[in-house]
C-alpha cells in the first residue's frame, strides 16, 4: 500500500516530467510502459519524404511555378538581347559630327556639299570618310581639286550615291546633274569631242537631251546610263580617217538603252543596221538620211505609233518600201527624196524648238516633260 504522502510525491514527479517534455517541444508516446520522444523537425522531414515518395500533388504547383519562372527568364533574356540589339541600332544611328576640310557634317546627313574642299589634300582619303555617313544619297563636289578620273573613281566606288561634279573636256564643261548638254558643233569647226572625253558622260544620268553632232564620238556605251534620254543627236560622227577618207560611225546599238527617246537624228553616218529602233516605241521625230541602210532593214521602221516625222533621204531602202511605209503611216510627214538631210523644214516645228530650248538653257521643255 502506498500511503497518501508517497502518492502525492509520485504525482508531483509525473507532473514535472510532463511539463519538461512539453516545454522541450517533444511528443510523448507510450509503449511497453516506456516514454519515446521525437522532435517536430524529424516528423516534418519524415512527412516530406513520405509526400515525395507518394507523389503528393502539392509538389506539382511548385514544379509548374519553376517552369513559368524559367520561361519568363528566357523571354526576359531574349528581350534583353533584343533591347541590346536595339541599343546597338540606336547607337549606330546616333548622329556624330564629321569634319571634312573646313566644313562640319552630321553622320546621318543624306546630302552633303564638299564644294571648294581640295579632296586631294585630305589626311584621310574621302573614300574612307564617306562610309561613315549612314544615309548618304547625294554628294556635291564642285571644284574639289580632282581630275575627271579622280571624280569617276569616287563615283564607281559608291554606285548608290549621286555625285555632282564638273566634267572638264577640252572645249566643254558639263555638270553631272544637267538635264541637257550639247556641243553645238558645226561642220566647219575643227575642234571635236572624242571618245576619251565623251566616256565620262556616263555619270550624267539625269540627261533628257544630248547633242553630239559633228564630232568624233563613236563609242556610245555611256548611253546605257541615260534611261531618261528623250532627245539624241548623233549626226556626222567620224569613226576614223582611212586613206584620206572619212569613216563615220557604224554601230548605234547602245541607242536601244534609251526607250524614252522621242527625237532622234543620226543622218550622215555609215549606219546600216537599224534594228535598235525596235526598242524605241516613243519616237515622234526620226531622221535617218544619208546612211547605207538596206531595204530589209525597213521592217524596223514600222510599229511606231507616235511617229510624226520621218526623213529617209539617200538610204538604200527601195522606193517601193517607202510607199508601203507611207500607206502604213498616212498621217506621218515623210520624205524619200531631197538634198542636205535637213531640207523640207526638218529644223522647224514645236519639237525642234523645244529641243533647242533644252540644250541652250539646261531645262526640260514642257514638250518633253513626263
CSV table of C-alpha atoms in Angstrom, one decimal:
chain,number,residue,atom,x,y,z
A,1,UNK,CA,0.0,0.0,0.0
A,2,UNK,CA,1.2,3.4,-0.9
A,3,UNK,CA,0.4,5.9,1.7
A,4,UNK,CA,-1.0,9.3,0.7
A,5,UNK,CA,2.1,11.3,1.1
A,6,UNK,CA,4.0,8.9,-1.3
A,7,UNK,CA,1.2,9.2,-3.8
A,8,UNK,CA,1.4,12.9,-3.7
A,9,UNK,CA,5.2,12.7,-4.3
A,10,UNK,CA,4.7,10.5,-7.3
A,11,UNK,CA,2.0,12.7,-8.8
A,12,UNK,CA,4.3,15.7,-8.4
A,13,UNK,CA,7.2,13.9,-10.1
A,14,UNK,CA,5.0,12.9,-13.1
A,15,UNK,CA,3.7,16.4,-13.4
A,16,UNK,CA,7.2,17.8,-13.5
A,17,UNK,CA,8.3,15.2,-16.1
A,18,UNK,CA,5.3,16.0,-18.4
A,19,UNK,CA,5.9,19.7,-18.2
A,20,UNK,CA,9.5,19.2,-19.1
A,21,UNK,CA,8.7,17.2,-22.1
A,22,UNK,CA,6.1,19.6,-23.4
A,23,UNK,CA,8.4,22.6,-22.9
A,24,UNK,CA,11.2,20.9,-24.9
A,25,UNK,CA,8.9,20.5,-27.9
A,26,UNK,CA,8.7,16.7,-27.8
A,27,UNK,CA,5.8,14.4,-28.2
A,28,UNK,CA,5.1,11.7,-25.8
A,29,UNK,CA,4.2,8.2,-26.8
A,30,UNK,CA,3.6,5.3,-24.5
A,31,UNK,CA,4.6,1.8,-25.4
A,32,UNK,CA,5.6,-1.0,-23.2
A,33,UNK,CA,5.4,1.5,-20.3
A,34,UNK,CA,8.3,3.5,-22.0
A,35,UNK,CA,8.1,7.2,-23.0
A,36,UNK,CA,9.5,7.9,-26.5
A,37,UNK,CA,10.1,11.5,-27.7
A,38,UNK,CA,10.6,12.7,-31.3
A,39,UNK,CA,11.3,16.2,-32.4
A,40,UNK,CA,8.9,18.0,-34.6
A,41,UNK,CA,11.7,18.6,-37.1
A,42,UNK,CA,12.2,14.8,-37.5
A,43,UNK,CA,8.5,14.4,-38.0
A,44,UNK,CA,8.4,17.1,-40.6
A,45,UNK,CA,11.3,15.6,-42.5
A,46,UNK,CA,9.5,12.2,-42.5
A,47,UNK,CA,6.3,13.7,-43.7
A,48,UNK,CA,8.0,15.5,-46.6
A,49,UNK,CA,9.9,12.3,-47.5
A,50,UNK,CA,6.6,10.4,-47.4
A,51,UNK,CA,4.9,13.0,-49.5
A,52,UNK,CA,7.7,12.9,-52.1
A,53,UNK,CA,7.6,9.1,-52.3
A,54,UNK,CA,3.8,9.1,-52.7
A,55,UNK,CA,4.0,11.8,-55.4
A,56,UNK,CA,1.9,14.2,-53.4
A,57,UNK,CA,0.0,16.6,-55.5
A,58,UNK,CA,1.3,19.6,-53.5
A,59,UNK,CA,4.6,19.3,-55.3
A,60,UNK,CA,3.1,19.8,-58.8
A,61,UNK,CA,2.2,23.5,-58.4
A,62,UNK,CA,5.8,24.1,-57.2
A,63,UNK,CA,7.2,22.5,-60.3
A,64,UNK,CA,4.9,24.5,-62.6
A,65,UNK,CA,5.9,27.7,-60.9
A,66,UNK,CA,9.6,26.9,-61.6
A,67,UNK,CA,8.8,26.2,-65.3
A,68,UNK,CA,7.0,29.5,-65.5
A,69,UNK,CA,9.8,31.3,-63.9
A,70,UNK,CA,12.2,29.6,-66.3
A,71,UNK,CA,10.1,30.5,-69.3
A,72,UNK,CA,9.9,34.1,-68.2
A,73,UNK,CA,13.6,34.1,-67.6
A,74,UNK,CA,14.2,33.0,-71.2
A,75,UNK,CA,11.8,35.6,-72.5
A,76,UNK,CA,13.5,38.3,-70.5
A,77,UNK,CA,16.8,37.1,-71.8
A,78,UNK,CA,15.5,37.3,-75.3
A,79,UNK,CA,14.0,40.7,-74.6
A,80,UNK,CA,17.3,41.8,-73.1
A,81,UNK,CA,19.1,40.6,-76.2
A,82,UNK,CA,16.6,42.5,-78.3
A,83,UNK,CA,17.0,45.6,-76.2
A,84,UNK,CA,20.7,45.2,-76.6
A,85,UNK,CA,20.3,45.0,-80.4
A,86,UNK,CA,18.0,48.0,-80.4
A,87,UNK,CA,20.6,49.9,-78.4
A,88,UNK,CA,23.2,48.9,-80.9
A,89,UNK,CA,21.0,50.0,-83.8
A,90,UNK,CA,20.2,53.2,-81.9
A,91,UNK,CA,23.9,53.7,-81.3
A,92,UNK,CA,24.7,53.2,-85.0
A,93,UNK,CA,22.0,55.7,-85.9
A,94,UNK,CA,23.3,58.2,-83.4
A,95,UNK,CA,24.4,61.4,-85.1
A,96,UNK,CA,28.1,62.1,-84.8
A,97,UNK,CA,29.9,65.1,-86.2
A,98,UNK,CA,32.2,64.6,-89.2
A,99,UNK,CA,34.6,67.3,-90.2
A,100,UNK,CA,35.9,67.4,-93.8
A,101,UNK,CA,38.2,70.2,-94.6
A,102,UNK,CA,36.6,73.4,-93.1
A,103,UNK,CA,33.1,72.0,-93.2
A,104,UNK,CA,31.2,70.1,-90.5
A,105,UNK,CA,28.6,67.5,-91.2
A,106,UNK,CA,26.4,65.0,-89.3
A,107,UNK,CA,26.8,61.3,-89.9
A,108,UNK,CA,23.0,61.0,-90.6
A,109,UNK,CA,23.0,63.6,-93.4
A,110,UNK,CA,21.5,62.3,-96.6
A,111,UNK,CA,23.1,65.1,-98.7
A,112,UNK,CA,26.4,66.9,-98.3
A,113,UNK,CA,28.2,69.6,-100.2
A,114,UNK,CA,32.0,69.3,-100.4
A,115,UNK,CA,32.5,72.0,-103.0
A,116,UNK,CA,35.7,74.0,-102.8
A,117,UNK,CA,37.4,71.5,-100.5
A,118,UNK,CA,40.6,70.1,-102.0
A,119,UNK,CA,39.9,66.4,-101.6
A,120,UNK,CA,43.4,65.5,-102.8
A,121,UNK,CA,44.9,67.2,-99.7
A,122,UNK,CA,42.8,65.4,-97.0
A,123,UNK,CA,44.7,63.5,-94.3
A,124,UNK,CA,42.0,60.7,-94.6
A,125,UNK,CA,41.0,59.8,-98.1
A,126,UNK,CA,37.4,60.7,-99.0
A,127,UNK,CA,36.8,57.1,-99.9
A,128,UNK,CA,37.3,56.2,-96.2
A,129,UNK,CA,35.2,59.1,-94.9
A,130,UNK,CA,32.0,58.5,-97.0
A,131,UNK,CA,31.1,55.2,-95.4
A,132,UNK,CA,30.8,57.0,-92.0
A,133,UNK,CA,27.5,58.5,-93.4
A,134,UNK,CA,24.7,56.1,-92.8
A,135,UNK,CA,22.0,57.7,-95.0
A,136,UNK,CA,24.1,59.4,-97.8
A,137,UNK,CA,22.3,59.7,-101.2
A,138,UNK,CA,23.9,62.8,-102.8
A,139,UNK,CA,27.3,64.4,-102.7
A,140,UNK,CA,28.1,67.7,-104.4
A,141,UNK,CA,31.8,68.1,-105.1
A,142,UNK,CA,32.5,71.1,-107.4
A,143,UNK,CA,36.0,72.5,-107.6
A,144,UNK,CA,37.5,69.8,-105.3
A,145,UNK,CA,40.9,69.5,-106.9
A,146,UNK,CA,40.5,66.3,-108.8
A,147,UNK,CA,40.6,65.4,-112.5
A,148,UNK,CA,37.9,63.5,-114.3
A,149,UNK,CA,39.5,60.2,-113.5
A,150,UNK,CA,39.6,61.0,-109.8
A,151,UNK,CA,36.0,62.0,-109.6
A,152,UNK,CA,35.0,59.0,-111.6
A,153,UNK,CA,36.8,56.7,-109.2
A,154,UNK,CA,34.8,58.0,-106.3
A,155,UNK,CA,31.6,57.5,-108.2
A,156,UNK,CA,32.5,54.0,-109.2
A,157,UNK,CA,33.3,53.1,-105.6
A,158,UNK,CA,29.9,54.4,-104.4
A,159,UNK,CA,27.3,53.4,-107.0
A,160,UNK,CA,24.3,54.1,-104.7
A,161,UNK,CA,25.2,57.8,-104.2
A,162,UNK,CA,24.6,60.6,-106.7
A,163,UNK,CA,27.7,62.7,-107.2
A,164,UNK,CA,27.6,66.1,-108.7
A,165,UNK,CA,30.8,67.3,-110.3
A,166,UNK,CA,32.0,69.1,-113.4
A,167,UNK,CA,33.3,67.0,-116.3
A,168,UNK,CA,36.1,69.1,-117.8
A,169,UNK,CA,36.7,68.5,-121.5
A,170,UNK,CA,39.0,70.2,-124.0
A,171,UNK,CA,36.3,72.6,-125.1
A,172,UNK,CA,33.3,71.9,-123.0
A,173,UNK,CA,32.3,71.6,-119.3
A,174,UNK,CA,29.2,69.7,-118.2
A,175,UNK,CA,27.9,69.1,-114.7
A,176,UNK,CA,26.7,65.6,-113.9
A,177,UNK,CA,23.3,66.8,-112.7
A,178,UNK,CA,22.5,68.6,-116.0
A,179,UNK,CA,19.3,67.6,-117.9
A,180,UNK,CA,20.6,68.8,-121.3
A,181,UNK,CA,24.0,69.1,-122.9
A,182,UNK,CA,25.1,69.9,-126.4
A,183,UNK,CA,28.5,70.6,-128.1
A,184,UNK,CA,26.7,72.8,-130.7
A,185,UNK,CA,29.3,71.9,-133.3
A,186,UNK,CA,29.0,72.8,-137.0
A,187,UNK,CA,30.6,71.1,-139.9
A,188,UNK,CA,33.1,74.0,-140.3
A,189,UNK,CA,34.6,73.9,-136.8
A,190,UNK,CA,37.9,72.0,-136.5
A,191,UNK,CA,37.8,71.0,-132.8
A,192,UNK,CA,36.0,67.9,-131.7
A,193,UNK,CA,34.8,65.8,-128.8
A,194,UNK,CA,36.5,62.4,-128.8
A,195,UNK,CA,35.7,59.1,-127.1
A,196,UNK,CA,38.3,59.5,-124.4
A,197,UNK,CA,36.4,62.5,-123.0
A,198,UNK,CA,32.9,61.5,-124.0
A,199,UNK,CA,33.1,58.4,-121.9
A,200,UNK,CA,32.6,60.5,-118.8
A,201,UNK,CA,29.1,61.3,-119.9
A,202,UNK,CA,28.1,58.1,-118.3
A,203,UNK,CA,27.9,60.0,-115.0
A,204,UNK,CA,25.3,62.4,-116.4
A,205,UNK,CA,22.5,60.1,-115.6
A,206,UNK,CA,19.8,62.9,-115.5
A,207,UNK,CA,20.2,63.9,-119.1
A,208,UNK,CA,17.0,64.3,-121.1
A,209,UNK,CA,18.6,65.9,-124.2
A,210,UNK,CA,22.0,65.3,-125.7
A,211,UNK,CA,23.6,66.8,-128.9
A,212,UNK,CA,26.9,65.2,-130.0
A,213,UNK,CA,26.6,66.1,-133.7
A,214,UNK,CA,29.7,66.7,-135.9
A,215,UNK,CA,32.2,65.1,-133.5
A,216,UNK,CA,34.4,62.1,-133.3
A,217,UNK,CA,32.3,60.1,-130.8
A,218,UNK,CA,31.8,56.5,-131.8
A,219,UNK,CA,31.8,54.6,-128.5
A,220,UNK,CA,28.2,55.2,-127.3
A,221,UNK,CA,28.3,52.8,-124.3
A,222,UNK,CA,27.6,55.8,-122.0
A,223,UNK,CA,24.0,55.7,-123.3
A,224,UNK,CA,23.2,52.7,-121.1
A,225,UNK,CA,23.3,55.1,-118.1
A,226,UNK,CA,20.8,57.5,-119.5
A,227,UNK,CA,17.4,55.9,-119.2
A,228,UNK,CA,15.5,59.2,-119.3
A,229,UNK,CA,17.0,60.5,-122.5
A,230,UNK,CA,14.4,61.8,-124.9
A,231,UNK,CA,16.4,63.8,-127.4
A,232,UNK,CA,19.5,62.5,-129.1
A,233,UNK,CA,21.6,64.0,-132.0
A,234,UNK,CA,24.4,61.9,-133.4
A,235,UNK,CA,24.7,63.3,-136.9
A,236,UNK,CA,28.0,63.2,-138.8
A,237,UNK,CA,30.2,61.5,-136.2
A,238,UNK,CA,33.5,60.4,-137.7
A,239,UNK,CA,34.9,57.0,-136.7
A,240,UNK,CA,38.4,57.5,-138.3
A,241,UNK,CA,40.2,58.6,-141.3
A,242,UNK,CA,41.4,55.9,-143.8
A,243,UNK,CA,43.3,56.7,-147.0
A,244,UNK,CA,42.3,60.3,-146.5
A,245,UNK,CA,38.7,59.3,-146.5
A,246,UNK,CA,36.3,59.8,-143.6
A,247,UNK,CA,34.8,56.7,-142.0
A,248,UNK,CA,31.7,57.5,-140.0
A,249,UNK,CA,30.1,55.7,-137.0
A,250,UNK,CA,28.5,52.4,-137.9
A,251,UNK,CA,27.2,51.0,-134.6
A,252,UNK,CA,24.2,52.6,-132.8
A,253,UNK,CA,23.2,49.5,-130.8
A,254,UNK,CA,23.5,51.3,-127.5
A,255,UNK,CA,20.7,53.7,-128.5
A,256,UNK,CA,18.3,50.8,-127.6
A,257,UNK,CA,19.1,51.6,-123.9
A,258,UNK,CA,17.1,54.8,-124.2
A,259,UNK,CA,13.5,53.6,-124.6
A,260,UNK,CA,12.1,57.0,-123.8
A,261,UNK,CA,13.6,58.6,-126.9
A,262,UNK,CA,11.3,60.8,-128.9
A,263,UNK,CA,13.6,62.8,-131.1
A,264,UNK,CA,16.5,61.1,-132.9
A,265,UNK,CA,18.8,62.3,-135.6
A,266,UNK,CA,21.7,60.2,-136.9
A,267,UNK,CA,22.0,61.3,-140.6
A,268,UNK,CA,25.3,61.5,-142.4
A,269,UNK,CA,26.9,58.4,-140.9
A,270,UNK,CA,27.7,54.8,-142.0
A,271,UNK,CA,24.9,53.0,-140.2
A,272,UNK,CA,23.4,50.0,-141.9
A,273,UNK,CA,21.8,48.1,-139.0
A,274,UNK,CA,18.8,50.0,-137.5
A,275,UNK,CA,17.3,47.0,-135.6
A,276,UNK,CA,17.8,49.1,-132.4
A,277,UNK,CA,14.7,51.1,-133.5
A,278,UNK,CA,12.6,48.2,-132.3
A,279,UNK,CA,13.4,49.3,-128.7
A,280,UNK,CA,12.2,52.9,-129.3
A,281,UNK,CA,8.3,52.9,-129.3
A,282,UNK,CA,8.0,56.5,-128.3
A,283,UNK,CA,9.8,58.1,-131.3
A,284,UNK,CA,8.0,61.1,-132.8
A,285,UNK,CA,10.8,62.6,-135.0
A,286,UNK,CA,13.3,60.4,-136.8
A,287,UNK,CA,15.9,61.4,-139.4
A,288,UNK,CA,18.0,58.5,-140.8
A,289,UNK,CA,19.0,60.2,-144.1
A,290,UNK,CA,22.4,59.6,-145.8
A,291,UNK,CA,23.1,56.2,-144.2
A,292,UNK,CA,23.6,52.9,-146.2
A,293,UNK,CA,20.5,51.3,-144.8
A,294,UNK,CA,19.4,48.3,-146.9
A,295,UNK,CA,15.7,47.6,-147.8
A,296,UNK,CA,15.5,44.6,-145.5
A,297,UNK,CA,16.1,46.9,-142.5
A,298,UNK,CA,12.9,48.9,-143.3
A,299,UNK,CA,11.0,46.4,-141.2
A,300,UNK,CA,12.2,48.3,-138.1
A,301,UNK,CA,10.6,51.5,-139.3
A,302,UNK,CA,7.1,50.0,-138.6
A,303,UNK,CA,5.4,49.8,-135.2
A,304,UNK,CA,6.0,53.4,-134.1
A,305,UNK,CA,2.5,54.5,-133.0
A,306,UNK,CA,3.7,58.0,-132.0
A,307,UNK,CA,5.7,58.8,-135.2
A,308,UNK,CA,5.0,62.2,-136.7
A,309,UNK,CA,8.0,62.9,-139.0
A,310,UNK,CA,10.4,60.5,-140.9
A,311,UNK,CA,13.2,61.8,-143.1
A,312,UNK,CA,14.9,58.9,-145.1
A,313,UNK,CA,16.7,60.6,-147.9
A,314,UNK,CA,19.6,58.9,-149.7
A,315,UNK,CA,19.4,55.5,-148.0
A,316,UNK,CA,19.4,52.1,-149.8
A,317,UNK,CA,15.8,51.4,-148.9
A,318,UNK,CA,13.8,50.9,-152.1
A,319,UNK,CA,11.1,53.4,-153.2
A,320,UNK,CA,8.5,50.6,-153.1
A,321,UNK,CA,9.2,50.1,-149.5
A,322,UNK,CA,8.9,53.8,-148.9
A,323,UNK,CA,5.4,53.7,-150.5
A,324,UNK,CA,4.5,50.9,-148.1
A,325,UNK,CA,5.6,53.0,-145.2
A,326,UNK,CA,3.5,55.9,-146.4
A,327,UNK,CA,0.5,53.6,-146.5
A,328,UNK,CA,1.2,52.4,-143.0
A,329,UNK,CA,1.7,55.9,-141.7
A,330,UNK,CA,-0.9,58.0,-143.6
A,331,UNK,CA,-0.6,60.9,-141.1
A,332,UNK,CA,3.2,61.0,-140.9
A,333,UNK,CA,5.2,63.6,-142.7
A,334,UNK,CA,7.7,61.6,-144.7
A,335,UNK,CA,10.4,62.3,-147.3
A,336,UNK,CA,12.4,60.0,-149.5
A,337,UNK,CA,14.0,62.4,-152.0
A,338,UNK,CA,15.8,65.6,-151.1
A,339,UNK,CA,19.2,67.2,-150.6
A,340,UNK,CA,21.0,68.2,-147.5
A,341,UNK,CA,19.3,65.9,-144.9
A,342,UNK,CA,17.6,68.8,-143.2
A,343,UNK,CA,15.6,70.2,-146.1
A,344,UNK,CA,11.8,70.2,-146.3
A,345,UNK,CA,11.8,72.0,-143.0
A,346,UNK,CA,13.3,69.4,-140.7
A,347,UNK,CA,14.6,72.0,-138.3
A,348,UNK,CA,11.3,73.7,-137.8
A,349,UNK,CA,8.3,72.9,-135.7
A,350,UNK,CA,7.5,72.8,-132.0
A,351,UNK,CA,9.6,69.7,-131.2
A,352,UNK,CA,12.7,71.2,-132.8
A,353,UNK,CA,12.2,74.5,-130.9
A,354,UNK,CA,11.6,72.6,-127.6
A,355,UNK,CA,14.8,70.6,-128.2
A,356,UNK,CA,16.9,73.8,-128.8
A,357,UNK,CA,15.4,75.4,-125.7
A,358,UNK,CA,16.5,72.5,-123.6
A,359,UNK,CA,20.0,72.3,-125.0
A,360,UNK,CA,20.6,76.1,-124.7
A,361,UNK,CA,19.1,76.6,-121.2
A,362,UNK,CA,19.6,73.2,-119.5
A,363,UNK,CA,15.9,72.8,-118.8
A,364,UNK,CA,13.2,70.3,-119.5
A,365,UNK,CA,10.8,71.9,-122.0
A,366,UNK,CA,7.1,71.1,-121.4
A,367,UNK,CA,7.0,69.3,-124.8
A,368,UNK,CA,9.4,66.7,-123.4
A,369,UNK,CA,8.2,66.7,-119.7
A,370,UNK,CA,6.9,63.4,-118.3
